[in-house]
PDB file of C-alpha atoms in Angstrom:
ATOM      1  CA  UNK A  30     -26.469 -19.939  -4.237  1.00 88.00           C
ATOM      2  CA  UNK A  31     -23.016 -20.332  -2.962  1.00 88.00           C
ATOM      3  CA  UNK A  32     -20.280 -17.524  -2.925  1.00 88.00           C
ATOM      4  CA  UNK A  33     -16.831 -17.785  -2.065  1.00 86.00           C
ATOM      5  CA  UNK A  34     -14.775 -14.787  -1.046  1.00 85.00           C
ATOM      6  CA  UNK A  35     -10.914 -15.263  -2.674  1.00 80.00           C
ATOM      7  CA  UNK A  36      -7.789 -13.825  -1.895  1.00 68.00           C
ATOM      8  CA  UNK A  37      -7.541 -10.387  -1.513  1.00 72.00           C
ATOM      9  CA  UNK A  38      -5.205  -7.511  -0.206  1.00 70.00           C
ATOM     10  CA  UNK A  39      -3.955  -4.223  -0.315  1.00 73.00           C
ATOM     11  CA  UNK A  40      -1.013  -1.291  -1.256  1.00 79.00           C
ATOM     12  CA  UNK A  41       1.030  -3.820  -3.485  1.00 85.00           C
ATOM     13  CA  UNK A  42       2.823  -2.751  -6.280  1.00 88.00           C
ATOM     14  CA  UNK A  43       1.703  -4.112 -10.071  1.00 89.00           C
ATOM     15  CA  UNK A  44       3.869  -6.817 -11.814  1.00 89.00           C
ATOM     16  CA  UNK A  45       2.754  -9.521 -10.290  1.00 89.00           C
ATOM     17  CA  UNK A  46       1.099 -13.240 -10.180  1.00 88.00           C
ATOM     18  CA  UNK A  47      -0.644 -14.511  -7.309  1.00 87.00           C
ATOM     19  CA  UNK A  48      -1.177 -18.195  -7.304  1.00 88.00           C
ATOM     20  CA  UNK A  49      -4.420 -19.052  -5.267  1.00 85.00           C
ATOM     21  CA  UNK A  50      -7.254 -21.981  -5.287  1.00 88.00           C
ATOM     22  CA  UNK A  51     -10.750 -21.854  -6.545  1.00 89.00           C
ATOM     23  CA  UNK A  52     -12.756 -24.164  -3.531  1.00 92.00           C
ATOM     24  CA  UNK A  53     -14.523 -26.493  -6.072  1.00 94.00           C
ATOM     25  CA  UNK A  54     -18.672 -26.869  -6.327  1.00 95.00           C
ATOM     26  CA  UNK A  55     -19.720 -29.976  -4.185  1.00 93.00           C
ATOM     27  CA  UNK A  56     -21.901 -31.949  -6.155  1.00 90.00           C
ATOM     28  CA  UNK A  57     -23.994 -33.422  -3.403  1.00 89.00           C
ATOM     29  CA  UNK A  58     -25.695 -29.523  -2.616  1.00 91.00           C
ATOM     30  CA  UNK A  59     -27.082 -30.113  -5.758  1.00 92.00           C
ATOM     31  CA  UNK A  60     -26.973 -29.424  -9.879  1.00 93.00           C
ATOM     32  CA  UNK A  61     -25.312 -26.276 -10.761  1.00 94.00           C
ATOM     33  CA  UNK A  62     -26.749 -24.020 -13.272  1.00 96.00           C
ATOM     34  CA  UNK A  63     -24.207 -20.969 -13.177  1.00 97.00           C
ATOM     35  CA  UNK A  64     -21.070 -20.102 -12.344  1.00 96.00           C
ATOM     36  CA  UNK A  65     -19.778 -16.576 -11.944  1.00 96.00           C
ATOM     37  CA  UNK A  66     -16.031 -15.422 -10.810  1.00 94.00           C
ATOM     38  CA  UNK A  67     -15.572 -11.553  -9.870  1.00 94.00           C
ATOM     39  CA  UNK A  68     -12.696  -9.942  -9.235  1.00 92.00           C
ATOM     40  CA  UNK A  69     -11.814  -6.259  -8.547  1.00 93.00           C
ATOM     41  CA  UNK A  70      -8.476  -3.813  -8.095  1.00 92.00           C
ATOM     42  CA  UNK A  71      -8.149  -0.327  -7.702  1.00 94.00           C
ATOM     43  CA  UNK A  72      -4.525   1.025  -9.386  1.00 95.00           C
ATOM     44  CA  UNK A  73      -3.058   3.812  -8.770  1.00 94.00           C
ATOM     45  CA  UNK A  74      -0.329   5.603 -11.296  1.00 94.00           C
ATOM     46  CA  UNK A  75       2.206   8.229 -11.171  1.00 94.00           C
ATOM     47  CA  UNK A  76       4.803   9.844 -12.749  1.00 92.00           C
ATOM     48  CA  UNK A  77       7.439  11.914 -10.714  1.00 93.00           C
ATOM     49  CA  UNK A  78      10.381  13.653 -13.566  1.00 93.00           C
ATOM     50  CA  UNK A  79      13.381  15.230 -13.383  1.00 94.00           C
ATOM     51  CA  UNK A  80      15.312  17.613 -15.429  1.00 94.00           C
ATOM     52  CA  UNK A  81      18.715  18.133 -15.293  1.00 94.00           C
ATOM     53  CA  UNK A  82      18.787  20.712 -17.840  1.00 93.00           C
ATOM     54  CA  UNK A  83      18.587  24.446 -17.350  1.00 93.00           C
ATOM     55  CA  UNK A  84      15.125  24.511 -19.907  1.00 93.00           C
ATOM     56  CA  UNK A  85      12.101  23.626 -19.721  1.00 92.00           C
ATOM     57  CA  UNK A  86      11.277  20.150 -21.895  1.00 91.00           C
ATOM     58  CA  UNK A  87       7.996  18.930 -23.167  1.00 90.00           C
ATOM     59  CA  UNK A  88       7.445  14.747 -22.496  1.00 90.00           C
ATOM     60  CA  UNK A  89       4.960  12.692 -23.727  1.00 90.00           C
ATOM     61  CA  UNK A  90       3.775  10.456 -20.761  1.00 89.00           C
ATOM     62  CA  UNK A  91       2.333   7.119 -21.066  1.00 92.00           C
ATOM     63  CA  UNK A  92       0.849   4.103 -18.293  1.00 94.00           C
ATOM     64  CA  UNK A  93      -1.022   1.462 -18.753  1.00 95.00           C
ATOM     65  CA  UNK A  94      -2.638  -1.278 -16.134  1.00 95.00           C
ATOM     66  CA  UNK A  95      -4.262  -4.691 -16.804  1.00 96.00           C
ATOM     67  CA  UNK A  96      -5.587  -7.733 -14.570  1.00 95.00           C
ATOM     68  CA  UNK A  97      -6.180 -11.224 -16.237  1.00 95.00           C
ATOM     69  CA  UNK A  98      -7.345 -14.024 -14.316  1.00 93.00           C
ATOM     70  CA  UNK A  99      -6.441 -17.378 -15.394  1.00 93.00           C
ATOM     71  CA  UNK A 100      -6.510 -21.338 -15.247  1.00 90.00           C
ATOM     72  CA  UNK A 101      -3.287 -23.432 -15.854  1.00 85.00           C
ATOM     73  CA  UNK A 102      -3.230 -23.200 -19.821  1.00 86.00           C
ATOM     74  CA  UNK A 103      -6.533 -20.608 -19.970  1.00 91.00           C
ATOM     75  CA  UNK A 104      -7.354 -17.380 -19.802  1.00 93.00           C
ATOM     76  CA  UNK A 105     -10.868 -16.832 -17.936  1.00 93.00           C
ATOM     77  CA  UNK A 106     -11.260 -13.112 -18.542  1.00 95.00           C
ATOM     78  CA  UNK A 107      -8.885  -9.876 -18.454  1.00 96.00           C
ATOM     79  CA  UNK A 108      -9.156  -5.873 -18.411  1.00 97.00           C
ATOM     80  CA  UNK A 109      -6.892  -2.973 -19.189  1.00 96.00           C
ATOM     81  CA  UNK A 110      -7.060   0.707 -18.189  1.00 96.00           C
ATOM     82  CA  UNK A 111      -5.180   3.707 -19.108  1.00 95.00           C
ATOM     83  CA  UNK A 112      -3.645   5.439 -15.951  1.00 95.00           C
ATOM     84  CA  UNK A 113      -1.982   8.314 -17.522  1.00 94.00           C
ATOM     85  CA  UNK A 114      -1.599   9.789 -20.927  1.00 92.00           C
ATOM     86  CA  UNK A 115      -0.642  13.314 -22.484  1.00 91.00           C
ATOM     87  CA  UNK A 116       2.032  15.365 -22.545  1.00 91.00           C
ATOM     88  CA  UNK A 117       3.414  17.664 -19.556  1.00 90.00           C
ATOM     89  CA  UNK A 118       6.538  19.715 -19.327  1.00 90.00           C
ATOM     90  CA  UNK A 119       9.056  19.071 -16.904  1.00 90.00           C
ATOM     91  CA  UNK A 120      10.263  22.180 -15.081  1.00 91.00           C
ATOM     92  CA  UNK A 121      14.206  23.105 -15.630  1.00 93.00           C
ATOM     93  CA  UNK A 122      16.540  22.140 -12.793  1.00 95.00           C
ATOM     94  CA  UNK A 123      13.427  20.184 -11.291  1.00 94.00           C
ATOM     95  CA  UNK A 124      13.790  16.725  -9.003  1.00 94.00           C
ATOM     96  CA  UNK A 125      10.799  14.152  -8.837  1.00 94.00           C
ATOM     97  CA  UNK A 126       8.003  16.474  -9.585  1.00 93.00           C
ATOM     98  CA  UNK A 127       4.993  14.665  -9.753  1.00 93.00           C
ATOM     99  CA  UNK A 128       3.448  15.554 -12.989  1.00 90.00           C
ATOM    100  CA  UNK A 129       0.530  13.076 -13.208  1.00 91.00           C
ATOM    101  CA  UNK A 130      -1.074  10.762 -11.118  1.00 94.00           C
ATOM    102  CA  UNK A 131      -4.768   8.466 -11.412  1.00 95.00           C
ATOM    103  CA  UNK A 132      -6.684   5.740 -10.105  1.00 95.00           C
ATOM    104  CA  UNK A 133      -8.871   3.575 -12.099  1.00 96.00           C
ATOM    105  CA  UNK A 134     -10.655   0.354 -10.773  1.00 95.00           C
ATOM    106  CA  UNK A 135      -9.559  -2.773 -13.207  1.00 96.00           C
ATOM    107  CA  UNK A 136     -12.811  -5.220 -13.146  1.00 96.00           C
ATOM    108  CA  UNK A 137     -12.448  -8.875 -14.691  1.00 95.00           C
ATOM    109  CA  UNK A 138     -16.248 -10.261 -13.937  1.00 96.00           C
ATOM    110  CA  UNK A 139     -16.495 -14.158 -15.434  1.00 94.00           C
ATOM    111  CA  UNK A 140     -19.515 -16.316 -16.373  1.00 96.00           C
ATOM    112  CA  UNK A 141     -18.330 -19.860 -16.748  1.00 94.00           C
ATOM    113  CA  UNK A 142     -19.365 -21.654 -19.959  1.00 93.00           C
ATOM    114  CA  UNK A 143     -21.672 -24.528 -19.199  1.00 93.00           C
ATOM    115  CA  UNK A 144     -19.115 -27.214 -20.756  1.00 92.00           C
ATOM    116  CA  UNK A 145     -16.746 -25.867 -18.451  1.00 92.00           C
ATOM    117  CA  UNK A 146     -18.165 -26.845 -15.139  1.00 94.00           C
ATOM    118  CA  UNK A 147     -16.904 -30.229 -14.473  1.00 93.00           C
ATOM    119  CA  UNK A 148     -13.595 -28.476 -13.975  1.00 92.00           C
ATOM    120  CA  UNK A 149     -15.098 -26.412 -10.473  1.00 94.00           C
ATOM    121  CA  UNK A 150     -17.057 -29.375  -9.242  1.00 95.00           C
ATOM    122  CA  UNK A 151     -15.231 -31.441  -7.081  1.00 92.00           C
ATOM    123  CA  UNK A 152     -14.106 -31.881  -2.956  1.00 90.00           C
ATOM    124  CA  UNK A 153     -10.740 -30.188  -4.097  1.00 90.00           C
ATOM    125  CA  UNK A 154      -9.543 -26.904  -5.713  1.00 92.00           C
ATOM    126  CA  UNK A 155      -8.689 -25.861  -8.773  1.00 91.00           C
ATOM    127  CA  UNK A 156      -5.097 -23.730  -9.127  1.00 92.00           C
ATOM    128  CA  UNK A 157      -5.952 -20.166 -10.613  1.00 91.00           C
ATOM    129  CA  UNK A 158      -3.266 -17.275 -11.197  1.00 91.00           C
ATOM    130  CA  UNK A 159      -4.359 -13.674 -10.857  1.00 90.00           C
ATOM    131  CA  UNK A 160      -1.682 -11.407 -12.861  1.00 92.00           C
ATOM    132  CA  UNK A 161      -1.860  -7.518 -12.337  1.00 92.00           C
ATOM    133  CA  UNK A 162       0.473  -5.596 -14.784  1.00 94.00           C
ATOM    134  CA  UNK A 163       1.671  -1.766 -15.816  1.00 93.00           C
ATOM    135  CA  UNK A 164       3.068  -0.738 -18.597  1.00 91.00           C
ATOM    136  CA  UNK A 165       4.402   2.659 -19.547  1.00 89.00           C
ATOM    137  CA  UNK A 166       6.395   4.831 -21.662  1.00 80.00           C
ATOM    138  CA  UNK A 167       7.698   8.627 -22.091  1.00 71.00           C
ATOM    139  CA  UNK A 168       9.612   9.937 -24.988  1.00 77.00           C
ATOM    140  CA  UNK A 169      12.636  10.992 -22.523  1.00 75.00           C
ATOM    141  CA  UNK A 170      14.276  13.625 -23.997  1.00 83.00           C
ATOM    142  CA  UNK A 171      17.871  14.677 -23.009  1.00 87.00           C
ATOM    143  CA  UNK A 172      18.153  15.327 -19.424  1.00 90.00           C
ATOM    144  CA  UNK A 173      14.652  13.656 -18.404  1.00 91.00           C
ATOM    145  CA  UNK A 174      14.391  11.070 -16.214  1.00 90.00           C
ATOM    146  CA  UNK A 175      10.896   9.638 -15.747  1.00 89.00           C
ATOM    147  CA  UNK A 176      10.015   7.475 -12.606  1.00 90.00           C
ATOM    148  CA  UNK A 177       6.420   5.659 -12.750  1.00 91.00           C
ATOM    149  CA  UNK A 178       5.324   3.740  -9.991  1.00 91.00           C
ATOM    150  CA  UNK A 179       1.745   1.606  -9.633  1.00 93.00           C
ATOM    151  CA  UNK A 180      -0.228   0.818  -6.675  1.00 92.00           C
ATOM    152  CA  UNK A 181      -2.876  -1.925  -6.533  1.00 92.00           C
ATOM    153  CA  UNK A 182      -5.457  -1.087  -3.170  1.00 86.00           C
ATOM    154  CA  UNK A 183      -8.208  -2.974  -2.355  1.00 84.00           C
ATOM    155  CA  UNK A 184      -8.078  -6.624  -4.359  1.00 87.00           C
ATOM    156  CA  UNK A 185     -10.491  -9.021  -3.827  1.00 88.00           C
ATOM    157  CA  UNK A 186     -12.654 -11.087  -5.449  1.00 91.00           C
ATOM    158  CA  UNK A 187     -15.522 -13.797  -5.156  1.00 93.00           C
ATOM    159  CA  UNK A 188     -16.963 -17.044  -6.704  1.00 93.00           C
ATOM    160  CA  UNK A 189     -20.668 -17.577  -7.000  1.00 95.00           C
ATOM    161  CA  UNK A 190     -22.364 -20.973  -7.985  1.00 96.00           C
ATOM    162  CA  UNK A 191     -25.427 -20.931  -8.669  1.00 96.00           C
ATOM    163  CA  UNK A 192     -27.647 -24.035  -8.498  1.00 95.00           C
ATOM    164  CA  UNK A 193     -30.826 -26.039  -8.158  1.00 93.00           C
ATOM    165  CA  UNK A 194     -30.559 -27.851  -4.730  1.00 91.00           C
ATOM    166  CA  UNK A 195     -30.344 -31.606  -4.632  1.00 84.00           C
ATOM    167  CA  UNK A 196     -33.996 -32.889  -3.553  1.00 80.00           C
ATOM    168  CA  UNK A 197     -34.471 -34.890   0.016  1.00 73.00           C
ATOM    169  CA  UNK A 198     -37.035 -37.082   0.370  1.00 68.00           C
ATOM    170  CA  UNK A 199     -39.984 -36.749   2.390  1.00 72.00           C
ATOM    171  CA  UNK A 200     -40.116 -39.479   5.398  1.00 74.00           C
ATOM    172  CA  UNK A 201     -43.223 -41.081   3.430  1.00 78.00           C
ATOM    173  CA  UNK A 202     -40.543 -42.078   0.818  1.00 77.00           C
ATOM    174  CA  UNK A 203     -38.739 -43.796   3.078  1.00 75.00           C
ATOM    175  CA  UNK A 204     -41.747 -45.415   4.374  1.00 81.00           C
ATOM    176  CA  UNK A 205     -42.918 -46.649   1.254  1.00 84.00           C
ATOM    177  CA  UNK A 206     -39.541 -47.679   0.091  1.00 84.00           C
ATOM    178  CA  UNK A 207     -38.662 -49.754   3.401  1.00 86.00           C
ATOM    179  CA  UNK A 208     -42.560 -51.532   3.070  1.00 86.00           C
ATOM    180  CA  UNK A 209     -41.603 -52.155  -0.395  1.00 88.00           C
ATOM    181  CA  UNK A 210     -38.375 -54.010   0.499  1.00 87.00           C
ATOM    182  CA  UNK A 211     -40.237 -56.094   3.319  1.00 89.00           C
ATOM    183  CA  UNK A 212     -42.754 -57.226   0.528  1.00 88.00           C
ATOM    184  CA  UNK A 213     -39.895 -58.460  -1.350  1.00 88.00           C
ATOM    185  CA  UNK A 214     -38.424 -60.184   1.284  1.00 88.00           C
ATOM    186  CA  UNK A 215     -41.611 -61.477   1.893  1.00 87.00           C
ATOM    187  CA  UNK A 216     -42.104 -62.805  -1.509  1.00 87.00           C
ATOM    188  CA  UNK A 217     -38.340 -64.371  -1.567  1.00 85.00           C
ATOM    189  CA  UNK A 218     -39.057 -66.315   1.803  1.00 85.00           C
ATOM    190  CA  UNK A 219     -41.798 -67.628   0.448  1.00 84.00           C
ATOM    191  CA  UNK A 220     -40.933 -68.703  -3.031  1.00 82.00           C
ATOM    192  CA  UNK A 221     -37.857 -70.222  -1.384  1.00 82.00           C
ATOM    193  CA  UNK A 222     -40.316 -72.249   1.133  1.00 82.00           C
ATOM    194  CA  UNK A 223     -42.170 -73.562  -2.094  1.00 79.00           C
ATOM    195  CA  UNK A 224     -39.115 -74.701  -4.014  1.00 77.00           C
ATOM    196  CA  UNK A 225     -38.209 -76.648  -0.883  1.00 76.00           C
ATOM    197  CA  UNK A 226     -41.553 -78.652  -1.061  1.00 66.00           C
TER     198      UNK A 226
END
């Protein structure tokens, strides 16, 4: 078993796509059986609102995160959480109050189709995008101003393959295959010594 750590780091806000490479399976270590690519982020979400009326107002609150990793043209596996949902009332007269605010850990965990590993083995690398998104919403009624902001902490990820190492033969082998290859040569001299008589 190989595993490859990827490209990981931390406090970065969502909405983004981070190009990176896959290091490729070298074929001489042996035949690969599986392939596995894991990848993990913890989001954070919150919601800070403000009222500029003189009443108290009821908002419906709404945010979203998702991760999807990704080949040029393919999407290898994805995941989605919900960061914040309900409804909360927004104090009169209030600035940024944080009303809500949650972590959840967004987990896209790969196995590799069998018909899809002559794309990892190679010398090279293989271009993969990792896309981390949030989404949200609030019914904003008059007055409200709703500020959501997502944090991703602690990204990282790894590639496993998995595979039967190559065999290398035993110095007998060698042995026999060298005496084998002086019999030949043997046996060439020597027909070539009777077609000369």
């Amino acid at each position: 078993m190989q595993t490859i750590n990827l490209a990981g780091f931390n406090d970065t806000k969502t909405n983004f796509t981070e190009t990176f490479n896959l290091q490729q399976f070298d074929y001489h270590l042996g035949t690969l059986t599986a392939i596995n690519i894991s990848y993990s982020a913890e989001v954070t979400g919150q919601l800070l609102l403000s009222n500029s009326k003189s009443v108290a107002k009821n908002v419906n609150m709404q945010l979203n995160s998702a991760m999807q990793l990704s080949l040029p043209g393919e999407v290898l596996g994805s995941d989605a959480r919900n960061l914040l949902s309900g409804s909360v009332v927004s104090a009169a007269k209030s600035t940024d109050v944080l009303v809500g605010k949650h972590s959840e850990t967004l987990i896209v965990n790969v196995n590799v189709a069998d018909s899809d590993f002559a794309k990892f083995i190679g010398a090279g690398a293989l271009e993969s995008q990792l896309q981390i998104t949030a989404t949200s919403g609030a019914n904003s009624p008059t007055g409200i101003t709703a500020d959501y902001s997502t944090l991703v902490h602690s990204l990282g990820g790894k590639i496993t393959y998995t595979y039967i190492p190559a065999s290398v033969p035993e110095p007998e082998t060698y042995g026999m295959m060298l005496l084998g290859l002086g019999v030949l040569a043997y046996a060439g001299k020597r027909k070539a010594r009777a077609a000369q008589v």
